[in-house]
Short mmCIF file of C-alpha atoms in Angstrom, two decimals:
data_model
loop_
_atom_site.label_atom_id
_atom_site.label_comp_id
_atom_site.label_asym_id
_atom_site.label_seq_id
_atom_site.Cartn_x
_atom_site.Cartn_y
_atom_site.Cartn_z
CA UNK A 1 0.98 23.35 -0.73
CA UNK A 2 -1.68 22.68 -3.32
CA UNK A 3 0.36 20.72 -5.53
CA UNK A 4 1.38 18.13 -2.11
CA UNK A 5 -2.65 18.01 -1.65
CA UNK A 6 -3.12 17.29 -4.95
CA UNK A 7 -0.49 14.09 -4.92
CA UNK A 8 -2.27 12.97 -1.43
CA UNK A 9 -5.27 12.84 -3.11
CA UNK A 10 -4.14 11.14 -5.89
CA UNK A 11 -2.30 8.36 -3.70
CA UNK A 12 -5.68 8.24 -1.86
CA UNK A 13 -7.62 7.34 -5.43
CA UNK A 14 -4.57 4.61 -6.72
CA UNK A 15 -4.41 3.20 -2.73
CA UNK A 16 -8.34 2.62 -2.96
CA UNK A 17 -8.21 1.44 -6.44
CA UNK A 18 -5.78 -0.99 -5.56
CA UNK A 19 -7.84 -1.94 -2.27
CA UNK A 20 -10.57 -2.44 -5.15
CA UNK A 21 -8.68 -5.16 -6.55
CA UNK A 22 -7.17 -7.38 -4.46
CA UNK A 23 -8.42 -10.90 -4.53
CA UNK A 24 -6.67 -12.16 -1.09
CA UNK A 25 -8.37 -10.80 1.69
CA UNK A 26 -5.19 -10.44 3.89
CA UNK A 27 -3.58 -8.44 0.82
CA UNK A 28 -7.11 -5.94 1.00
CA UNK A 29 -6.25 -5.60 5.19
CA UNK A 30 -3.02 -4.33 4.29
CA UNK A 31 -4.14 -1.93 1.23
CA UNK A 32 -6.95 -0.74 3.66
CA UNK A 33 -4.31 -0.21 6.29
CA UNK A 34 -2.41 1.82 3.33
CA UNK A 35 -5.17 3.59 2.45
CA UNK A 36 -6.17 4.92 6.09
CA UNK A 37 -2.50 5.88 7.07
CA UNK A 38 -2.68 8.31 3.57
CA UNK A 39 -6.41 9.30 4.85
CA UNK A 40 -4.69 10.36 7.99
CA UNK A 41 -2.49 12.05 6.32
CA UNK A 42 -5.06 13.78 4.00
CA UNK A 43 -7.16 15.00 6.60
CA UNK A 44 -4.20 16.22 8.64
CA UNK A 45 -2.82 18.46 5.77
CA UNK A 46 -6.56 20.01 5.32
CA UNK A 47 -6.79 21.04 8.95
CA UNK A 48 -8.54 19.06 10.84
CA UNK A 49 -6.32 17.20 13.32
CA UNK A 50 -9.15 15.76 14.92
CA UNK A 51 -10.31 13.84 11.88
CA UNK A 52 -7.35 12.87 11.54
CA UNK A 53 -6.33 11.15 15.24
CA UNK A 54 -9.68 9.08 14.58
CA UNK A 55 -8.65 7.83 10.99
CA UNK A 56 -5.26 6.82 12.52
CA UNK A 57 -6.66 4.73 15.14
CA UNK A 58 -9.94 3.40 13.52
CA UNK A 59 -8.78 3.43 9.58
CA UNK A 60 -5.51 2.33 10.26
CA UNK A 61 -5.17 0.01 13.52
CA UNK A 62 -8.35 -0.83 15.04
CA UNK A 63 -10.16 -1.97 11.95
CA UNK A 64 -6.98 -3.60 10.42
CA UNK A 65 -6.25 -5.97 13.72
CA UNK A 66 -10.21 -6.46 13.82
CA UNK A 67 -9.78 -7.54 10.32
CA UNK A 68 -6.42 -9.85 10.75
CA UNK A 69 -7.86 -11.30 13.73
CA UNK A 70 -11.14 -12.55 11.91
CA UNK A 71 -9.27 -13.84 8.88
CA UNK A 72 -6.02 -15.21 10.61
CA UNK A 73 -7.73 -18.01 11.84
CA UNK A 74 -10.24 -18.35 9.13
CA UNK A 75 -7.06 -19.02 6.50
CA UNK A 76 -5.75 -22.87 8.32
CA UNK A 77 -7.72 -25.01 6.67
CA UNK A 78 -7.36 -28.79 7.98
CA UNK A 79 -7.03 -31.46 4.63
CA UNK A 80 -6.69 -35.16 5.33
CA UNK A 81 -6.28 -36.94 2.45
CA UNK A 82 -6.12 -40.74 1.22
CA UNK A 83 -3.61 -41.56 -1.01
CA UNK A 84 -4.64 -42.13 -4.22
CA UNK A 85 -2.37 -43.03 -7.44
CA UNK A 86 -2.79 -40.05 -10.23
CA UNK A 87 -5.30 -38.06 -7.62
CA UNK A 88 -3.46 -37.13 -4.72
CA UNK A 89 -0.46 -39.49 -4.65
CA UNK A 90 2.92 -38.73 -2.50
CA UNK A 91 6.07 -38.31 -4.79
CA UNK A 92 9.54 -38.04 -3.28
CA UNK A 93 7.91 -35.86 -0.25
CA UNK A 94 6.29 -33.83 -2.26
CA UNK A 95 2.16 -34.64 -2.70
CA UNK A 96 1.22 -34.30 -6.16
CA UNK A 97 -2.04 -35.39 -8.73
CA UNK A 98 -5.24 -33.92 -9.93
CA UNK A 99 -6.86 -33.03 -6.78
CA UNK A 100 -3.94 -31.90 -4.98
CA UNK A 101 -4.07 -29.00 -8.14
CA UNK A 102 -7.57 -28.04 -7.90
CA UNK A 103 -7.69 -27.96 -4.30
CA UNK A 104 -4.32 -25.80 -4.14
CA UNK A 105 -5.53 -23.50 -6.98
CA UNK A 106 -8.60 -22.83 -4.80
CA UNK A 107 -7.24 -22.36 -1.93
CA UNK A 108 -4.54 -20.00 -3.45
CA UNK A 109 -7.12 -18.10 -4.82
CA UNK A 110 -8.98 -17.74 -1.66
CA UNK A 111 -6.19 -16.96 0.40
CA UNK A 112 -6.30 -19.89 2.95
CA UNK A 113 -3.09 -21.65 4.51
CA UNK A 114 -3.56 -25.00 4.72
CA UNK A 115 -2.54 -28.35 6.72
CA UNK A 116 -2.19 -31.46 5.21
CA UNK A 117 -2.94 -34.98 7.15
CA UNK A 118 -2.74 -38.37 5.62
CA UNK A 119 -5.24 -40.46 7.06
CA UNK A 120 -3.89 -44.46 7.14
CA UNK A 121 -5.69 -47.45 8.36
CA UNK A 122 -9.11 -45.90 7.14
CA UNK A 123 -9.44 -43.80 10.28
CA UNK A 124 -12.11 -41.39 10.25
CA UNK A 125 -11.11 -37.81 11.86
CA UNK A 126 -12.99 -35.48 13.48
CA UNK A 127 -11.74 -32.51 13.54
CA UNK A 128 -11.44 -31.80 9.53
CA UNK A 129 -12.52 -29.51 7.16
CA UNK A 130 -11.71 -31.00 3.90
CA UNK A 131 -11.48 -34.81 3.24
CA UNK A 132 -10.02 -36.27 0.21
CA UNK A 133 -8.36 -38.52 -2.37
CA UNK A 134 -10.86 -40.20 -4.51
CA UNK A 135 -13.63 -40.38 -2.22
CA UNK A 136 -17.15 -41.54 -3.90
CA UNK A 137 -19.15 -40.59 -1.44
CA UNK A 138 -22.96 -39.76 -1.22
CA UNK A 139 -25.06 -37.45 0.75
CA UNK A 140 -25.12 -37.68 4.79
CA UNK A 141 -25.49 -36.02 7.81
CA UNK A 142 -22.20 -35.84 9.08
CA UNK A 143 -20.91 -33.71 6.32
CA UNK A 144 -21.63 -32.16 3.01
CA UNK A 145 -20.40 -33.46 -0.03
CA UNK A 146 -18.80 -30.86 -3.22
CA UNK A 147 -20.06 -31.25 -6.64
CA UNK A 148 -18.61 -34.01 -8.69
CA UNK A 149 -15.22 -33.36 -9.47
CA UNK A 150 -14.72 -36.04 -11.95
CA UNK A 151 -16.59 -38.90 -13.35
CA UNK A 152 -16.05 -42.32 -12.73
CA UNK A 153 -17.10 -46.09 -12.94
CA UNK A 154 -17.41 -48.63 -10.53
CA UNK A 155 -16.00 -52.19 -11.76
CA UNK A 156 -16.26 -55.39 -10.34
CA UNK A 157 -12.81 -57.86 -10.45
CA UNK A 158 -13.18 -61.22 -9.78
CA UNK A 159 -15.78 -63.61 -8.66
CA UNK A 160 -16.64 -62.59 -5.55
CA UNK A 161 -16.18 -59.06 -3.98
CA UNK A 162 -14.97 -59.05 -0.66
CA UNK A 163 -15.44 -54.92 -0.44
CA UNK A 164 -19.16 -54.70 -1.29
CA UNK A 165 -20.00 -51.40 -3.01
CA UNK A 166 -21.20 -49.32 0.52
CA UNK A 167 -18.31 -50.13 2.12
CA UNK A 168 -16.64 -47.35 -0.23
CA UNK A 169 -18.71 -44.40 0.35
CA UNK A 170 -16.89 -41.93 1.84
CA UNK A 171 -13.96 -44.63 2.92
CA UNK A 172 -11.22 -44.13 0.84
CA UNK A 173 -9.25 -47.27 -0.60
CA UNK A 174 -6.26 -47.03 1.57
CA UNK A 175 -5.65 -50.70 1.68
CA UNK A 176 -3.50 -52.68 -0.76
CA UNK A 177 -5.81 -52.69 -3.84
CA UNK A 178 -2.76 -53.97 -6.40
CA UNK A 179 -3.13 -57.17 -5.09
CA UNK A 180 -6.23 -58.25 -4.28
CA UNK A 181 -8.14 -60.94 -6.14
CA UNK A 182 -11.45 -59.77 -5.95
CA UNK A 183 -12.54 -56.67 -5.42
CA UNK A 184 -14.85 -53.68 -6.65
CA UNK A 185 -12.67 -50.98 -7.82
CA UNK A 186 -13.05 -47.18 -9.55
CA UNK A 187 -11.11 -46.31 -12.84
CA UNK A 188 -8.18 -44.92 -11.36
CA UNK A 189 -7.35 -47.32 -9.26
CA UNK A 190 -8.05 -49.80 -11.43
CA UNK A 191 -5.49 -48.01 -14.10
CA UNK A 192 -3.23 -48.17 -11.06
CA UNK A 193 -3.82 -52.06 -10.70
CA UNK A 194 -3.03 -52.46 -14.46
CA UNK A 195 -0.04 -50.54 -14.63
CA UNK A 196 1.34 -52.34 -11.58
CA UNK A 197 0.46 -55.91 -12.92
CA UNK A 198 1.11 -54.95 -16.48
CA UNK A 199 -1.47 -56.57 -17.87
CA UNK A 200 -5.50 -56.96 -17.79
CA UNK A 201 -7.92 -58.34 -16.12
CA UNK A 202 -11.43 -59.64 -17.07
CA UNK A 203 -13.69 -57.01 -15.47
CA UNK A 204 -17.28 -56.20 -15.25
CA UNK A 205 -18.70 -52.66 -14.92
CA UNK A 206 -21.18 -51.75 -12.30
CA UNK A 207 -22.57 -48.14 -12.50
CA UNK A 208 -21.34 -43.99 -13.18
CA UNK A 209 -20.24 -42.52 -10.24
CA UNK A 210 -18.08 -39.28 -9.31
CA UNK A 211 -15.25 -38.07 -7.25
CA UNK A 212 -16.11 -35.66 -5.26
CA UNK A 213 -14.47 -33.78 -2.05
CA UNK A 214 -16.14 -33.90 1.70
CA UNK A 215 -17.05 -30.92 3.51
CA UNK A 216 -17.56 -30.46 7.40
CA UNK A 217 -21.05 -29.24 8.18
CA UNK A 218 -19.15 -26.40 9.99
CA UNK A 219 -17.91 -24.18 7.31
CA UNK A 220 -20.68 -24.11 4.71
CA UNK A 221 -19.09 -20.73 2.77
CA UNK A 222 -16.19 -22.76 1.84
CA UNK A 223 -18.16 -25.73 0.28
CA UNK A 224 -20.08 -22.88 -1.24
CA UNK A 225 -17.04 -21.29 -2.37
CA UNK A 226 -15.20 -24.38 -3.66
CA UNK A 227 -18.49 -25.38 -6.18
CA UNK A 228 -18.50 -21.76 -7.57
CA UNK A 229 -14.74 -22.25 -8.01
CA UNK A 230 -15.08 -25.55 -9.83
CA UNK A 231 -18.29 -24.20 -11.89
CA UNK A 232 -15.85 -21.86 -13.27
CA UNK A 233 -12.99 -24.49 -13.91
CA UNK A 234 -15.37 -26.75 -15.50
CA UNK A 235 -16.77 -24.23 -17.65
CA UNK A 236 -12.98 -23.31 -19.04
CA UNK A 237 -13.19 -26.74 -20.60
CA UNK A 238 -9.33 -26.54 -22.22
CA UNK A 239 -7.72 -25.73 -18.80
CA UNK A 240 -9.72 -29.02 -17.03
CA UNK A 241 -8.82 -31.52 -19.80
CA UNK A 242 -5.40 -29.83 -19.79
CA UNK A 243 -4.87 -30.66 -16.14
CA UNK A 244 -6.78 -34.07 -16.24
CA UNK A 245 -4.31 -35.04 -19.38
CA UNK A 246 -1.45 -33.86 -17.02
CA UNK A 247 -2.41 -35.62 -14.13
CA UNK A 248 -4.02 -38.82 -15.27
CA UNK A 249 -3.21 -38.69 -18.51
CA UNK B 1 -15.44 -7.08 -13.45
CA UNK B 2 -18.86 -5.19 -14.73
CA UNK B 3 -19.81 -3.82 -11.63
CA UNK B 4 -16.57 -3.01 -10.53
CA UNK B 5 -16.23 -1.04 -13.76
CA UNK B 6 -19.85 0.93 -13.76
CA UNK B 7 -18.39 1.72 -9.94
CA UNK B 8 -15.35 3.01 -11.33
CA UNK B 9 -17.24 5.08 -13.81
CA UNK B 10 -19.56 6.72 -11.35
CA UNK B 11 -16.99 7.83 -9.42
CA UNK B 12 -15.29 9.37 -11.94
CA UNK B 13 -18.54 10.77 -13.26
CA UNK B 14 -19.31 12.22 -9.06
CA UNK B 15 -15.47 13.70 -9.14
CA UNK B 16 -16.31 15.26 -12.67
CA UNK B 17 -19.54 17.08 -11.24
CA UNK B 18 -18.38 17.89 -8.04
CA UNK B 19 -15.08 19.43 -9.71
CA UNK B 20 -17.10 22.45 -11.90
CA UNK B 21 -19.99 22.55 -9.05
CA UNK B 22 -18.71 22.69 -5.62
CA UNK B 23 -17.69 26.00 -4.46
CA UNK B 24 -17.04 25.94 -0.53
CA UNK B 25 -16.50 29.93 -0.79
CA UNK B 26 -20.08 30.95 -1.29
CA UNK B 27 -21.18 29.15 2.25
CA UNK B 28 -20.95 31.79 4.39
CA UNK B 29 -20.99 30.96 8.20
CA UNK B 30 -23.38 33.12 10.40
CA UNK B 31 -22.22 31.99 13.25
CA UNK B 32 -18.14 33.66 13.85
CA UNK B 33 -15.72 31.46 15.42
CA UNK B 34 -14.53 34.55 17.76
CA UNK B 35 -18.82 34.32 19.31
CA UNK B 36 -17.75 30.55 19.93
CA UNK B 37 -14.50 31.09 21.52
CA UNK B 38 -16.08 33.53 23.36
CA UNK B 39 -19.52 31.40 24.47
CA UNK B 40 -18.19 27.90 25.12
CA UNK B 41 -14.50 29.08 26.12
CA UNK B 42 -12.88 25.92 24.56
CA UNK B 43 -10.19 26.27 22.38
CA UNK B 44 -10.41 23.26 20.19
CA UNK B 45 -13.61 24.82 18.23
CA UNK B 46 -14.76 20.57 17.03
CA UNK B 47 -15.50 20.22 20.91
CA UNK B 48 -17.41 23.15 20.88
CA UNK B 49 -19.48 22.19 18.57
CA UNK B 50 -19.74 18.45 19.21
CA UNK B 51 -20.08 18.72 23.01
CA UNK B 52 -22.04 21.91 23.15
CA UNK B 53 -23.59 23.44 19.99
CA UNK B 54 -24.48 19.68 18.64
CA UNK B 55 -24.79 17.35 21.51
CA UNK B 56 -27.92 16.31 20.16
CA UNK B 57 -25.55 14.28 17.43
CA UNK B 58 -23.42 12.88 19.47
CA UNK B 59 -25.87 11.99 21.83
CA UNK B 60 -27.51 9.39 19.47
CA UNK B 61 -24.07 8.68 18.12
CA UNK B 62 -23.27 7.12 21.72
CA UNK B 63 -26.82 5.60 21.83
CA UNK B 64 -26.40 3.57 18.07
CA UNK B 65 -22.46 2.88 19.22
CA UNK B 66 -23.68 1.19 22.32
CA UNK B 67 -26.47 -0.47 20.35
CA UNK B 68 -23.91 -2.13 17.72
CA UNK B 69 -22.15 -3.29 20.34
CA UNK B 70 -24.66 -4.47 22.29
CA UNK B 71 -25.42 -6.48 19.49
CA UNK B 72 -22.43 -8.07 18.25
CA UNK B 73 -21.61 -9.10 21.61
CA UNK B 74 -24.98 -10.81 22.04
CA UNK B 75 -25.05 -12.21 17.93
CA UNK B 76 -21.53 -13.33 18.68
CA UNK B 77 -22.37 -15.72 21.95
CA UNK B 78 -24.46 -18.05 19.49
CA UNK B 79 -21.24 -18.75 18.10
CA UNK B 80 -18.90 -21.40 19.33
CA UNK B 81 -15.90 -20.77 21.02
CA UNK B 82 -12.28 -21.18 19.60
CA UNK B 83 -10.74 -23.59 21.53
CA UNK B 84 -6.95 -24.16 21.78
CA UNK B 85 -6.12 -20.57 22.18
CA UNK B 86 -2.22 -20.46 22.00
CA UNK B 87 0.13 -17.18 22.35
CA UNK B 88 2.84 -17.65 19.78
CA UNK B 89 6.04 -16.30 21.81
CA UNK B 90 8.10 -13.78 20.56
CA UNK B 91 10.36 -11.97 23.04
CA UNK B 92 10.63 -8.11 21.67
CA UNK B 93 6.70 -8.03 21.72
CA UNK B 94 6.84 -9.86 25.10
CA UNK B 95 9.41 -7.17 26.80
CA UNK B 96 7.85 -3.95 24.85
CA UNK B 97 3.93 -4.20 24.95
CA UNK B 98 4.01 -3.66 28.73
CA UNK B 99 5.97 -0.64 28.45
CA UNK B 100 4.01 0.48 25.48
CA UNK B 101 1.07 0.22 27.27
CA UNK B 102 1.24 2.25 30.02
CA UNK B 103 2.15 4.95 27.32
CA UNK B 104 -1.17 4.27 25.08
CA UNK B 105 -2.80 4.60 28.76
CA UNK B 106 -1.31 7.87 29.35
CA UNK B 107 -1.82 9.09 25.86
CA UNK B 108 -5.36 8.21 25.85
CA UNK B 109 -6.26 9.73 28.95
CA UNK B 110 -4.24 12.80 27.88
CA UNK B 111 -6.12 12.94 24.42
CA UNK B 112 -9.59 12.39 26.59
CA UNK B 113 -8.42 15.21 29.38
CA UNK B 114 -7.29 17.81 26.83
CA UNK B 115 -9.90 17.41 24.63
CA UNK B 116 -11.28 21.00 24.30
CA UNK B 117 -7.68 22.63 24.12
CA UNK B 118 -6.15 20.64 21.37
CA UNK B 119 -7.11 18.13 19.16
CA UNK B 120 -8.22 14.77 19.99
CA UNK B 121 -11.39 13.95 22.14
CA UNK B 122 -13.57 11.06 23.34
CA UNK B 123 -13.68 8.84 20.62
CA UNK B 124 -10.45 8.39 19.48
CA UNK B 125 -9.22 8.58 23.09
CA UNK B 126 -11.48 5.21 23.84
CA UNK B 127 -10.42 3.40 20.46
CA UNK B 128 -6.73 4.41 21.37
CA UNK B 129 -7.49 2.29 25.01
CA UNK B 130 -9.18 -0.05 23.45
CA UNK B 131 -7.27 -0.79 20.67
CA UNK B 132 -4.19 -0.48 23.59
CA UNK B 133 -5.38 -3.26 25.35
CA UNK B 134 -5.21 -5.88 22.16
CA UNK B 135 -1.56 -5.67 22.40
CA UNK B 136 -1.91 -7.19 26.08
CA UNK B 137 -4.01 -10.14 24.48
CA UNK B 138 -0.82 -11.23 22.47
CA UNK B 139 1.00 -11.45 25.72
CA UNK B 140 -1.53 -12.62 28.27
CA UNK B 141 -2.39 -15.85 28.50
CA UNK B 142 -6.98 -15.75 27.22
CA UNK B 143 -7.77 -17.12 30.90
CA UNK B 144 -6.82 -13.79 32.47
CA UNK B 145 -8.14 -11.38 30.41
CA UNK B 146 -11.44 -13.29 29.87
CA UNK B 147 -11.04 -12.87 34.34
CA UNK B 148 -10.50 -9.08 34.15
CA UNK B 149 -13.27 -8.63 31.12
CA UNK B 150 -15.89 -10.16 33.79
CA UNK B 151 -14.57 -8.94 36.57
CA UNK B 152 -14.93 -5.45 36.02
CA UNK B 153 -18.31 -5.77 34.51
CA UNK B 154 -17.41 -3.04 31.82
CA UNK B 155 -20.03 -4.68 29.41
CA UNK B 156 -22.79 -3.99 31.98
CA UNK B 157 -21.30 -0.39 32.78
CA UNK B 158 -20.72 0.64 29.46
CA UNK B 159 -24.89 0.67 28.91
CA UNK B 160 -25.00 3.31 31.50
CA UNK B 161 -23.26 5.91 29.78
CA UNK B 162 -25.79 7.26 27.53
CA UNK B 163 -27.99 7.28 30.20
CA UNK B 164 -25.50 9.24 32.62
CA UNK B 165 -25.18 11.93 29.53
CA UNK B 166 -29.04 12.06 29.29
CA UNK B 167 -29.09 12.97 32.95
CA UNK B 168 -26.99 15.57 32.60
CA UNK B 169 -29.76 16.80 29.81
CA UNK B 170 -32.48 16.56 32.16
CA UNK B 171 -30.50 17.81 34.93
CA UNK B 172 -30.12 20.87 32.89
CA UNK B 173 -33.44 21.51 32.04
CA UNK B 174 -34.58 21.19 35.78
CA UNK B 175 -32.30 23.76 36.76
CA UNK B 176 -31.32 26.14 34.31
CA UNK B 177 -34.80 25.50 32.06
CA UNK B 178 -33.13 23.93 28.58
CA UNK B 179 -31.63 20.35 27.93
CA UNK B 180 -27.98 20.28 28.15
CA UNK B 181 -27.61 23.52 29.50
CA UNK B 182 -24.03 23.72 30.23
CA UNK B 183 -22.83 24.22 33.47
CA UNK B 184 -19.16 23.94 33.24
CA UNK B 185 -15.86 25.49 33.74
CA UNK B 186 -16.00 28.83 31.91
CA UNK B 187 -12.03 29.59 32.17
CA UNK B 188 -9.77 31.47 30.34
CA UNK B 189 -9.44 29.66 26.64
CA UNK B 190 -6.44 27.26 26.75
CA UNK B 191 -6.56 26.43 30.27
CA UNK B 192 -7.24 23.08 31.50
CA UNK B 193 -10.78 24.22 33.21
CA UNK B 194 -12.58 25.74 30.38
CA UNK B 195 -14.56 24.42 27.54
CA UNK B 196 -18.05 23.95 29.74
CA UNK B 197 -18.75 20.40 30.54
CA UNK B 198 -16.14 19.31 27.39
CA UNK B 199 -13.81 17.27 30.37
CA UNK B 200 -16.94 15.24 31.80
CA UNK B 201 -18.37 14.71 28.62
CA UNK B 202 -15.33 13.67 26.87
CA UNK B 203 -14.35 10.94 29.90
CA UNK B 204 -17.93 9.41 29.49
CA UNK B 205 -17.33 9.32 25.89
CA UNK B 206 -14.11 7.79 25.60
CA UNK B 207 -15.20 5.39 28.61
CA UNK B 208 -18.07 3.93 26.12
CA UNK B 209 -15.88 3.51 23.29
CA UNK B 210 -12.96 2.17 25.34
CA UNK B 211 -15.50 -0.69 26.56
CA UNK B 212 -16.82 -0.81 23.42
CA UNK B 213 -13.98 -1.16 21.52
CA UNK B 214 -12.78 -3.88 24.01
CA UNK B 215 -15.99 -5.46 23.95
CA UNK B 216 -15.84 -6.11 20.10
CA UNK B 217 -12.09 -7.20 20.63
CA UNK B 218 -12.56 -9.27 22.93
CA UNK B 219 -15.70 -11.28 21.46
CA UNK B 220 -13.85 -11.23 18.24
CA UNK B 221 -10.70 -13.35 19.97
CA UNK B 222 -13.07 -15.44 21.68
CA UNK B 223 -14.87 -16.38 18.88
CA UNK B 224 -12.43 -16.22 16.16
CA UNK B 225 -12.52 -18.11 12.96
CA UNK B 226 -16.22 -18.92 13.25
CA UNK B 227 -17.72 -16.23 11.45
#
């Protein structure tokens, strides 16, 4: 009889340690569930039955579906994005680019699902939680804004340019940019334009700006989340050049 | 990782001392379980002492339980609501959670009735309910639960139940001359009427965490993915 206490107990210490551990929080419902049905079962073997009924239904059901209730919702994250050549680009159904990693890596880590909208014809949506694809976008009232993702510069084609600077903050380029004669235009874009013409243009550069991802003023724990995630990336310098060199090359 | 290891290393360091320290054996108990048995007539001997020998405890335990609840429900209505509620539809939790739950019903009311004879009582009888009733929110459509939750006014009632169980303290001292005196069925042990006031006291009990429970449930659907 000892020696089966003596294994409970242990399970009890590795099903907590492993409750310790988990990074996903639907994983740590499921190893709390674990740990309360071998509670139950502790406290059952040692006699008191009573204990027991009330770690079964607390421990092991109420607290779990309290738990997967909060969360389950919690997890769908909405994403529009603009497509954008080496940030968030579609490739034979699949989307694909620098963004597309960081924000999956994130969210992977973090244990959200997610739902992915294009947005066309520059339409602005309502109902989202995450807006991006090479957005340059400063600070407003209708949302919050990440830290910068990745630097950029503004440059001016042409004479004339038909999109003045503001017209780009937080509007996406979705229009035909290849073929435009003048125009103001960010790096990528503009490495975009090159490789589709195949050859360069005069240009004139403007100012430093940054990428940067949009947040809805409803969830501020996941803006605050996704800028401790990217302090962290950008401080592991190799991996961020690494996926930049992958990406954009 | 740091803290989680000093946390690791304290426990370890708390099992360690508690291994060569604690010995249970030399607590002796004054108070023989045959003078219970004998005194309170119920058989389950936790009743005895939660419901008679320590009411005082779970007195305020009902008090702080209605108090948390009390609050999340009223912290919770700041929030907004979640709008396009949908049931998924799945057909074996559709046929079964009806019949299921007029077992959890039974069970519960069993667990809450038989309290003092074998092992179960108040509390987990309510979360049982409570918990019960959650399966019928995956089949119900929100609109008619959210009609029986106000209908039956069971977040006003529940408030009253600490104040029905300090009656019954008063009402004890007026007659008999000491809070919660108990004036109960004194059967024979094992029988359904023994145990002192252990029945009354155990239906209060598990009605206040039923309604609790549900309460926090229910807010928690209504408002879900806000926090």
């Amino acid at each position: 009889m000892s020696y089966f206490i003596t294994v409970l107990l242990i399970l009890t210490l590795i099903s907590s340690l492993i409750l310790l551990f988990q990074k996903n929080h639907l994983d740590a419902i499921i190893a709390y569930g674990i740990f309360g049905a071998v509670m139950t079962v502790v406290l059952f073997v040692l006699n008191a039955p009573d204990v027991a009924i009330v770690e079964a239904t607390v421990g092991s059901a109420f607290i779990f579906f309290i738990y997967l209730i909060a969360v389950k919702k919690v997890s769908k994250i909405k994403i529009y994005y603009y497509e954008t050549p080496y940030l968030f680009e579609n490739k034979k159904g699949n989307t694909e680019g620098f963004e597309k990693y960081i924000l999956d890596e994130f969210l992977k880590k973090n244990g959200f699902e997610t739902e992915y909208i294009e947005i066309k014809n520059n339409d602005v949506p309502e109902d989202f939680d995450i807006i991006v694809g090479g957005i340059i976008a400063k600070e407003s009232e209708k949302f919050f804004i990440s830290d910068p993702i990745l630097p950029t510069k503004m440059i001016k084609i042409g004479k004339d340019n038909i999109y003045h600077i503001s017209n780009y903050k937080y509007k996406g380029i979705s229009e035909d940019f290849t073929h435009q004669e003048n125009i103001i235009l960010d790096l990528v874009r503009l490495k975009y334009r090159v490789y589709k013409k195949g050859h360069d243009e005069k240009n004139e550069f403007l100012e430093n700006e940054d990428y940067r991802f949009i947040f809805s003023k409803k969830n501020k724990k996941l803006l605050d989340d996704f800028n401790i995630y990217l302090s962290e990336l950008k401080n592991d310098e190799k991996t961020y050049n690494s996926v930049i060199r992958r990406n954009i090359g | 990782m740091i803290k989680k290891f000093f946390l690791i290393l304290i426990l370890i360091m708390i099992s360690f001392i508690s291994w060569n320290k604690f010995n249970l054996s030399q607590y002796i108990q004054p108070y023989l379980p045959q003078e219970i048995l004998k005194d309170n007539t119920s058989l389950n001997m936790v009743s005895a002492i939660v419901l008679d020998y320590r009411i005082y405890d779970t007195l305020f335990e009902v008090i702080v339980f209605t108090v948390a609840v009390t609050g999340i429900s009223k912290y919770l209505m700041k929030l907004p609501e979640y709008g396009d509620y949908k049931n998924e539809k799945d057909s074996v939790v559709e046929t079964m959670i009806p019949i299921i739950f007029q077992i959890i019903v039974l069970i519960s009311l069993y667990i809450a009735i038989t309290g003092h004879i074998a092992p179960g009582g108040g509390f987990s009888a309510g979360v049982i309910l409570g918990t019960g009733l959650l399966g019928v929110s995956f089949v119900k459509p929100m609109e008619d639960i959210e009609k029986i939750f106000v209908k039956s006014k069971i977040e006003k009632l529940k408030v009253l139940v600490p104040f029905i169980i300090i009656i019954y303290a008063i009402s004890g001292y007026i007659f008999k001359g000491v809070y919660f005196y108990n004036f109960g069925f004194f059967g024979e042990p094992g029988t359904l009427f023994s145990g002192g006031s252990a029945i009354i006291l155990n239906l209060l009990i598990a009605f206040e965490v039923f309604s609790g429970t549900w309460t926090i449930l229910y807010k928690f659907i209504k408002h879900r993915g806000q926090l």
